[in-house]
Coordinates of C-alpha atoms and ligand atoms in Angstrom, one line a residue:
X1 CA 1.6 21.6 -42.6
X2 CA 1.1 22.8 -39.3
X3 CA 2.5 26.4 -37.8
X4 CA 5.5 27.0 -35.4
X5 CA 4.6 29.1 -33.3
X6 CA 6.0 30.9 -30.3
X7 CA 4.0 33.5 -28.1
X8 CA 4.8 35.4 -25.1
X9 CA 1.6 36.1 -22.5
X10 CA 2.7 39.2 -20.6
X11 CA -0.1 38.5 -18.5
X12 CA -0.1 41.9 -16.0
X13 CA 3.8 43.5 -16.4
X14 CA 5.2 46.3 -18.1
X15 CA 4.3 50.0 -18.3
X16 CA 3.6 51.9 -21.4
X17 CA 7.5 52.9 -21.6
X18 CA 8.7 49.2 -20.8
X19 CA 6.1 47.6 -23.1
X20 CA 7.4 50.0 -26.1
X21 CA 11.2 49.5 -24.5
X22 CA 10.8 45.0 -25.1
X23 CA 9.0 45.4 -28.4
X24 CA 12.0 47.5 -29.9
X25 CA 14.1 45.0 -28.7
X26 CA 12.4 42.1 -29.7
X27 CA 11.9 43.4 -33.3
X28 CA 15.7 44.5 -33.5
X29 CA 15.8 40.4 -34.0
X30 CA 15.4 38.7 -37.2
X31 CA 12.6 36.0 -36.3
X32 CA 13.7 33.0 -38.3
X33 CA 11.6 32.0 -41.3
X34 CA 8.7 30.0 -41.3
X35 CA 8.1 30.6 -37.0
X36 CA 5.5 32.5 -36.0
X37 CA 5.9 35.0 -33.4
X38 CA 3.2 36.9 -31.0
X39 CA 3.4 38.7 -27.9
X40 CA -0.2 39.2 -26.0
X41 CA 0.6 42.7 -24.2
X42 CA -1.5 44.4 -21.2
X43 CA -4.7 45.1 -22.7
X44 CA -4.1 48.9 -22.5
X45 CA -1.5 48.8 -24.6
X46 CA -2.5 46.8 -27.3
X47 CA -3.0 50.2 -29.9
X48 CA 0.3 51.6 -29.3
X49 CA 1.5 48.3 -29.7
X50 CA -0.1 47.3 -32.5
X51 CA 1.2 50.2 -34.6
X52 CA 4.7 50.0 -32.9
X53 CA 4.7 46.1 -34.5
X54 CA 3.4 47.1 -38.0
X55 CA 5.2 45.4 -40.8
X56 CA 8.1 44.1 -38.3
X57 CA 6.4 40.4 -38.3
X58 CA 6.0 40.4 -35.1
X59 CA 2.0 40.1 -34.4
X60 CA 0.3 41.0 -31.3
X61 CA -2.7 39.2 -29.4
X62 CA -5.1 40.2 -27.0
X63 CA -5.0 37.9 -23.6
X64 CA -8.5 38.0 -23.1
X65 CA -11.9 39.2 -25.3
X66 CA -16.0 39.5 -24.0
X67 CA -18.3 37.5 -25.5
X68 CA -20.8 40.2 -26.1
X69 CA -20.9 42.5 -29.1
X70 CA -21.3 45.4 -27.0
X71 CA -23.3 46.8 -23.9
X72 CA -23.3 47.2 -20.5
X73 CA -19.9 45.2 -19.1
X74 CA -18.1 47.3 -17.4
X75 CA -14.3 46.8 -17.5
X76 CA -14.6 44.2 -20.4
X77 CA -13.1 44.5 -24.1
X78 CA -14.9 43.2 -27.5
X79 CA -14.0 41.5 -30.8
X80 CA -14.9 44.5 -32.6
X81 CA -13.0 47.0 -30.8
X82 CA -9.9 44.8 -30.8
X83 CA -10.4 44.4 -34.5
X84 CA -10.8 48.3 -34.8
X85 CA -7.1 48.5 -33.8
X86 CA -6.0 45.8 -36.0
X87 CA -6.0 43.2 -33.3
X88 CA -7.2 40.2 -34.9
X89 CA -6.0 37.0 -32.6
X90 CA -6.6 36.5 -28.2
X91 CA -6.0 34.0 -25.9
X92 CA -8.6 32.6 -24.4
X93 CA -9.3 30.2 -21.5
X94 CA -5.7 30.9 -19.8
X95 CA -5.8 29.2 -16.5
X96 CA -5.4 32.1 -14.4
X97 CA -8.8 33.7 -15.9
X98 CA -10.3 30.2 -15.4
X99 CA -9.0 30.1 -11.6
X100 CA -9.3 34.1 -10.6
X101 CA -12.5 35.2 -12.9
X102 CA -14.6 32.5 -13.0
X103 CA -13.9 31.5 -16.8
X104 CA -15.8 27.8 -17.1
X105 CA -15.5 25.4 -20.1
X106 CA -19.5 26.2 -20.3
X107 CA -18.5 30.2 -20.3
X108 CA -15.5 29.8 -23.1
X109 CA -18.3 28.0 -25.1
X110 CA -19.7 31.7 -25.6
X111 CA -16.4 33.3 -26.1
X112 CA -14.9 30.7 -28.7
X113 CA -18.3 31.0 -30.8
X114 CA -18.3 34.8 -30.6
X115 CA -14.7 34.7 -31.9
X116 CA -15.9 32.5 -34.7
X117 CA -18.6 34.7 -35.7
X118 CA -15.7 37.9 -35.7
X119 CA -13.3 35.8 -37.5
X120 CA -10.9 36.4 -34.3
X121 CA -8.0 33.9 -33.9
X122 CA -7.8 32.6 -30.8
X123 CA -5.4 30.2 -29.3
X124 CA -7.3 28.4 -26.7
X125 CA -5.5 27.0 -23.3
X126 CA -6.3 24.4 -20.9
X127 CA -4.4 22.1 -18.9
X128 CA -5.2 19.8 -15.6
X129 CA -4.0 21.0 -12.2
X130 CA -1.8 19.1 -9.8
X131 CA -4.6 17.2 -8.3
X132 CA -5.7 15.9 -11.3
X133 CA -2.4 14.4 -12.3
X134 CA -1.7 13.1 -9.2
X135 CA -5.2 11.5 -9.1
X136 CA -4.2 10.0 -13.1
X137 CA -7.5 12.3 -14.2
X138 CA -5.3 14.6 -16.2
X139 CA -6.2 12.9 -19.6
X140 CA -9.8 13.0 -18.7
X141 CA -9.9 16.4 -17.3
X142 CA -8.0 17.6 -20.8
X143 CA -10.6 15.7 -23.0
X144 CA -14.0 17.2 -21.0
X145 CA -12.1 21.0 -21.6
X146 CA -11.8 20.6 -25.4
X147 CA -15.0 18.7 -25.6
X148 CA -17.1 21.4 -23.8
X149 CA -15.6 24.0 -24.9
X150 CA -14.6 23.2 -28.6
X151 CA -15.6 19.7 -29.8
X152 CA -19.2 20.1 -29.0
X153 CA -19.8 23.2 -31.0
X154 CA -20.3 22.8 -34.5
X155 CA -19.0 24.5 -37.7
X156 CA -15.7 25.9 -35.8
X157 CA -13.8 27.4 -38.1
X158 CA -10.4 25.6 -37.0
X159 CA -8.0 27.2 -39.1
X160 CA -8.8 30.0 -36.3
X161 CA -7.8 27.6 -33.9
X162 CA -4.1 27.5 -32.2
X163 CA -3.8 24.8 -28.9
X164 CA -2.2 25.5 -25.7
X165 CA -1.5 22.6 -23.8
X166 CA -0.2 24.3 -20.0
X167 CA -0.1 22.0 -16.9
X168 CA -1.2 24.3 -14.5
X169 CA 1.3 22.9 -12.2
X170 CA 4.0 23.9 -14.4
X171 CA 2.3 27.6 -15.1
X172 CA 5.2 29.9 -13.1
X173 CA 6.4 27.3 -10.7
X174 CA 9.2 26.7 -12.6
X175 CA 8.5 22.9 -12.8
X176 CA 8.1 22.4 -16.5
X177 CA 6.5 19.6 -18.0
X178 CA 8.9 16.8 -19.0
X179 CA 9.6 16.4 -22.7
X180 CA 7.7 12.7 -22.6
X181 CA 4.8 14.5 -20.4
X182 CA 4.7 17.0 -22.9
X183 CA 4.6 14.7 -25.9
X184 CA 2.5 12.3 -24.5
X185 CA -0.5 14.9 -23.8
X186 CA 0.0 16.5 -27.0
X187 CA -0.1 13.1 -28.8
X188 CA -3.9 12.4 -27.0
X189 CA -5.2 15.9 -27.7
X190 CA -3.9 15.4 -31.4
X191 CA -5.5 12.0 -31.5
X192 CA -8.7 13.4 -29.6
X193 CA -8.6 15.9 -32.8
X194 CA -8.7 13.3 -35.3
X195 CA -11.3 11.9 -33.6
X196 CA -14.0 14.6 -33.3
X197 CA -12.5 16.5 -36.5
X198 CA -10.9 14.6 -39.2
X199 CA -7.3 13.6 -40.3
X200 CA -7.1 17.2 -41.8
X201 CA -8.0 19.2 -39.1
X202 CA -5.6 17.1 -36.9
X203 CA -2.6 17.2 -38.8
X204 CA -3.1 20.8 -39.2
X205 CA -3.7 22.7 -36.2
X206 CA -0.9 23.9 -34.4
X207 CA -0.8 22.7 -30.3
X208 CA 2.0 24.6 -27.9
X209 CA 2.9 23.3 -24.8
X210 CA 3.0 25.8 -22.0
X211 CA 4.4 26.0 -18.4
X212 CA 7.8 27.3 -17.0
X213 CA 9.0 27.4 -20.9
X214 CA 12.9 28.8 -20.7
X215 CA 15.7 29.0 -23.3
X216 CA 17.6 26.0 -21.4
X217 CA 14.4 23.4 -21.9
X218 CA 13.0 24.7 -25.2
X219 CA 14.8 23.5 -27.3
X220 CA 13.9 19.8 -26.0
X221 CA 10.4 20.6 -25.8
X222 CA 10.4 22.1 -29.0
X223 CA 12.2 19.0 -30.5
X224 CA 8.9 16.5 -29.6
X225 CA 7.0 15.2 -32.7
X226 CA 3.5 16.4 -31.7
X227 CA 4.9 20.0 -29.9
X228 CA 4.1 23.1 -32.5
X229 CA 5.7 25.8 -30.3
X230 CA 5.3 27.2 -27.1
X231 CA 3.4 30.0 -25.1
X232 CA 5.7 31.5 -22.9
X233 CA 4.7 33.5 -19.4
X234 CA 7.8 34.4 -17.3
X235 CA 10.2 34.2 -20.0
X236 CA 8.9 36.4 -22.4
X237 CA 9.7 39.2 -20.3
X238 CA 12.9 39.5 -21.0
X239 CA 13.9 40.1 -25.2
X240 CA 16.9 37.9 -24.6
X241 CA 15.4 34.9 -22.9
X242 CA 12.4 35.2 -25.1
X243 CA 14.6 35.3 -28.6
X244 CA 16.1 32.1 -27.2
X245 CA 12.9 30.5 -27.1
X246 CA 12.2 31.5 -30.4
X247 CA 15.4 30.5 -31.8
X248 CA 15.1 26.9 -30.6
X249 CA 12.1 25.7 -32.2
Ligands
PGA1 P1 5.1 30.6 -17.4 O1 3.6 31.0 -17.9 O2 5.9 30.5 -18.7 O3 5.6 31.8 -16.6 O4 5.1 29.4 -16.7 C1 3.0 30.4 -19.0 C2 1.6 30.9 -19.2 O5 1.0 31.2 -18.2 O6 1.2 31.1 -20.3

């Protein structure tokens, strides 16, 4: 059976205080059963949060990890020190590290099998911009991402594998995907799935649609055959709107 799962990329917000201030209120919540919840905090913040989190359900990602072990890479974070503060999951891939740090589908390749080899989770995002949609390339562009960067490599460990489908059009704009957009992409990546992986692998892994994801359009989104969940930017900011989120799917 595959995973709900709902996560909240804080991308650059919050201070130490307000980080500490949203996780109280989000784990004042019950999380209903059988959802999985995860917020991806500012890197600097992960320890605190990490112990703040213990044994509340609530699990916390990084948003981004180095490929490299260790060494000279100034600014930059590895699997192993992540993992030495019980951080065991990361996004990777997000759109704005592929559009404002050079991340390529050739340079996730490295990232994605260093996380294999660390037994890091990751949930992996991609999406086509406006251009490509307009231009009918989104399918293809979506297919060359997960090919490069995932179907190519062999022995992934896909259990350690959560999608995140996010139109880059509909990343903060506040122009979400339409629930037949949504389900329509996620029914090709699923199908692309099947085809490079097996009937196991596809019916099992998890794929969230992200993109201007509110407590008003969730539930709908949610409510697609082929939608596992959501990763949430904006909306996760705030405990309320991101409990409603959670309490749709
Ligand atoms: P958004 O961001 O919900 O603010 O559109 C989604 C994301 O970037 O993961």
């Amino acid at each position: 059976m595959r995973q709900k799962i709902v996560a909240g990329n804080w991308k650059m917000n919050k201070d130490a205080a307000g980080s500490i201030d949203l996780v109280k209120e989000l784990t004042a919540n019950a999380f209903p059963s059988g959802v999985r919840v995860m917020i991806a905090p500012a890197t600097v913040f992960l320890d605190r949060i990490a112990q703040a989190t213990k044994g509340t359900g609530l699990e916390v990602a990084s948003q981004n990890m180095n490929a490299a072990d260790s060494g000279a890479y100034t600014g930059e974070v590895s699997a192993a020190m992540l993992q030495s503060i019980g951080i065991n999951a990361t996004l990777l891939g997000h759109s704005e590290r592929r559009a404002y740090y050079n991340e390529t589908n050739e340079s996730l390749v490295h990232k994605v099998k260093t996380a294999m080899e660390t037994n890091m989770e990751i949930v992996f995002c991609f999406g086509e911009e406006l251009a490509d949609r307009k231009t009918d390339n989104h399918f293809k562009i979506v297919e060359q991402q997960l090919e490069v960067a995932l179907f190519s490599q062999e022995g992934l460990d896909w259990s350690k594998i959560i999608l995140a489908y996010e139109p880059v059009w509909a990343i903060g704009t506040g122009e979400t995907a339409s629930p037949e957009q949504a389900q329509e992409m996620h029914a090709f990546i699923r199908s692309l799935i099947q085809k490079r992986c097996g009937d196991a692998v596809a019916e099992t892994t998890s794929i969230l649609y992200g993109g201007s994801v509110k407590p008003t359009n969730a539930e709908e989104l949610f409510s697609q055959a082929d939608v596992d969940g959501g990763l949430i930017g904006g909306a996760s900011l705030k405990a309320d709107d991101f409990m409603g989120i959670v309490n749709a799917i």
